Amino acid sequence: AESAMLDEGRWIVEAAIAALPDRERRVIRLHYHEDLLFREIGDMLDVTEGRVSQLHKSAIERMRRRVCASQWSRGAALQIDRD
């Protein structure tokens, strides 16, 4: 059961990443999957380190909203199933 929950959580996060605008998705993937610093990402995207920070913050907020909405709808579905 724990493994299934981890798989579901991973799927939810990957779906949230996939739904991001292209630049935000690239920042998230480069930072967390490639372990690049904001400065390095800025060099790759030809933007400042500060802009990368803004894109990162925006991406995290979008993902948080999407994951929270997903968890809310999952909880609502579970509640309906119990009734």
CSV table of C-alpha atoms in Angstrom, one decimal:
chain,number,residue,atom,x,y,z
A,1,ALA,CA,0.0,0.0,0.0
A,2,GLU,CA,2.9,2.4,0.8
A,3,SER,CA,4.5,1.7,-2.5
A,4,ALA,CA,1.2,2.5,-4.3
A,5,MET,CA,0.9,5.7,-2.4
A,6,LEU,CA,4.5,6.7,-3.4
A,7,ASP,CA,3.8,5.8,-7.0
A,8,GLU,CA,0.6,7.9,-6.9
A,9,GLY,CA,2.5,10.8,-5.4
A,10,ARG,CA,5.2,10.6,-8.0
A,11,TRP,CA,2.6,10.6,-10.7
A,12,ILE,CA,0.8,13.6,-9.3
A,13,VAL,CA,4.1,15.6,-9.1
A,14,GLU,CA,5.1,14.5,-12.6
A,15,ALA,CA,1.7,15.6,-13.9
A,16,ALA,CA,2.1,18.9,-12.2
A,17,ILE,CA,5.5,19.4,-13.8
A,18,ALA,CA,4.2,18.4,-17.2
A,19,ALA,CA,1.4,21.0,-16.9
A,20,LEU,CA,3.9,23.9,-16.3
A,21,PRO,CA,4.7,26.4,-19.1
A,22,ASP,CA,7.8,25.4,-21.0
A,23,ARG,CA,10.3,27.7,-19.3
A,24,GLU,CA,9.1,26.9,-15.8
A,25,ARG,CA,9.2,23.2,-16.6
A,26,ARG,CA,12.8,23.5,-17.9
A,27,VAL,CA,13.9,25.4,-14.8
A,28,ILE,CA,12.4,22.7,-12.5
A,29,ARG,CA,13.9,19.8,-14.5
A,30,LEU,CA,17.3,21.5,-14.8
A,31,HIS,CA,17.4,22.4,-11.2
A,32,TYR,CA,16.1,19.2,-9.6
A,33,HIS,CA,16.9,16.5,-12.2
A,34,GLU,CA,20.2,17.9,-13.5
A,35,ASP,CA,21.3,19.5,-10.2
A,36,LEU,CA,22.1,22.8,-11.9
A,37,LEU,CA,22.4,26.1,-10.0
A,38,PHE,CA,20.2,29.0,-10.9
A,39,ARG,CA,23.2,30.8,-12.4
A,40,GLU,CA,23.9,27.9,-14.6
A,41,ILE,CA,20.3,27.6,-15.7
A,42,GLY,CA,20.3,31.4,-16.4
A,43,ASP,CA,23.3,30.9,-18.7
A,44,MET,CA,21.5,28.1,-20.6
A,45,LEU,CA,18.3,30.1,-20.9
A,46,ASP,CA,20.0,33.4,-21.5
A,47,VAL,CA,18.3,35.1,-18.5
A,48,THR,CA,19.6,36.4,-15.2
A,49,GLU,CA,19.9,34.3,-12.1
A,50,GLY,CA,17.2,36.5,-10.6
A,51,ARG,CA,14.8,35.7,-13.4
A,52,VAL,CA,15.5,32.0,-12.9
A,53,SER,CA,14.6,32.4,-9.3
A,54,GLN,CA,11.3,34.1,-10.3
A,55,LEU,CA,10.5,31.3,-12.8
A,56,HIS,CA,11.3,28.7,-10.1
A,57,LYS,CA,9.1,30.4,-7.5
A,58,SER,CA,6.2,30.6,-10.0
A,59,ALA,CA,6.6,27.0,-11.0
A,60,ILE,CA,6.6,25.8,-7.4
A,61,GLU,CA,3.5,27.8,-6.7
A,62,ARG,CA,1.7,26.4,-9.7
A,63,MET,CA,2.7,22.9,-8.8
A,64,ARG,CA,1.6,23.4,-5.2
A,65,ARG,CA,-1.8,24.6,-6.3
A,66,ARG,CA,-2.2,21.7,-8.7
A,67,VAL,CA,-1.1,19.1,-6.2
A,68,CYS,CA,-3.4,20.5,-3.5
A,69,ALA,CA,-6.3,20.5,-5.9
A,70,SER,CA,-5.5,16.9,-6.8
A,71,GLN,CA,-5.3,15.9,-3.1
A,72,TRP,CA,-8.6,17.8,-2.4
A,73,SER,CA,-10.4,16.0,-5.3
A,74,ARG,CA,-8.9,12.7,-4.2
A,75,GLY,CA,-10.1,13.3,-0.7
A,76,ALA,CA,-13.6,14.2,-2.0
A,77,ALA,CA,-13.7,11.1,-4.1
A,78,LEU,CA,-12.7,9.0,-1.1
A,79,GLN,CA,-15.4,10.6,1.0
A,80,ILE,CA,-18.0,9.9,-1.7
A,81,ASP,CA,-16.9,6.2,-1.8
A,82,ARG,CA,-17.5,5.9,1.9
A,83,ASP,CA,-21.0,7.2,1.7
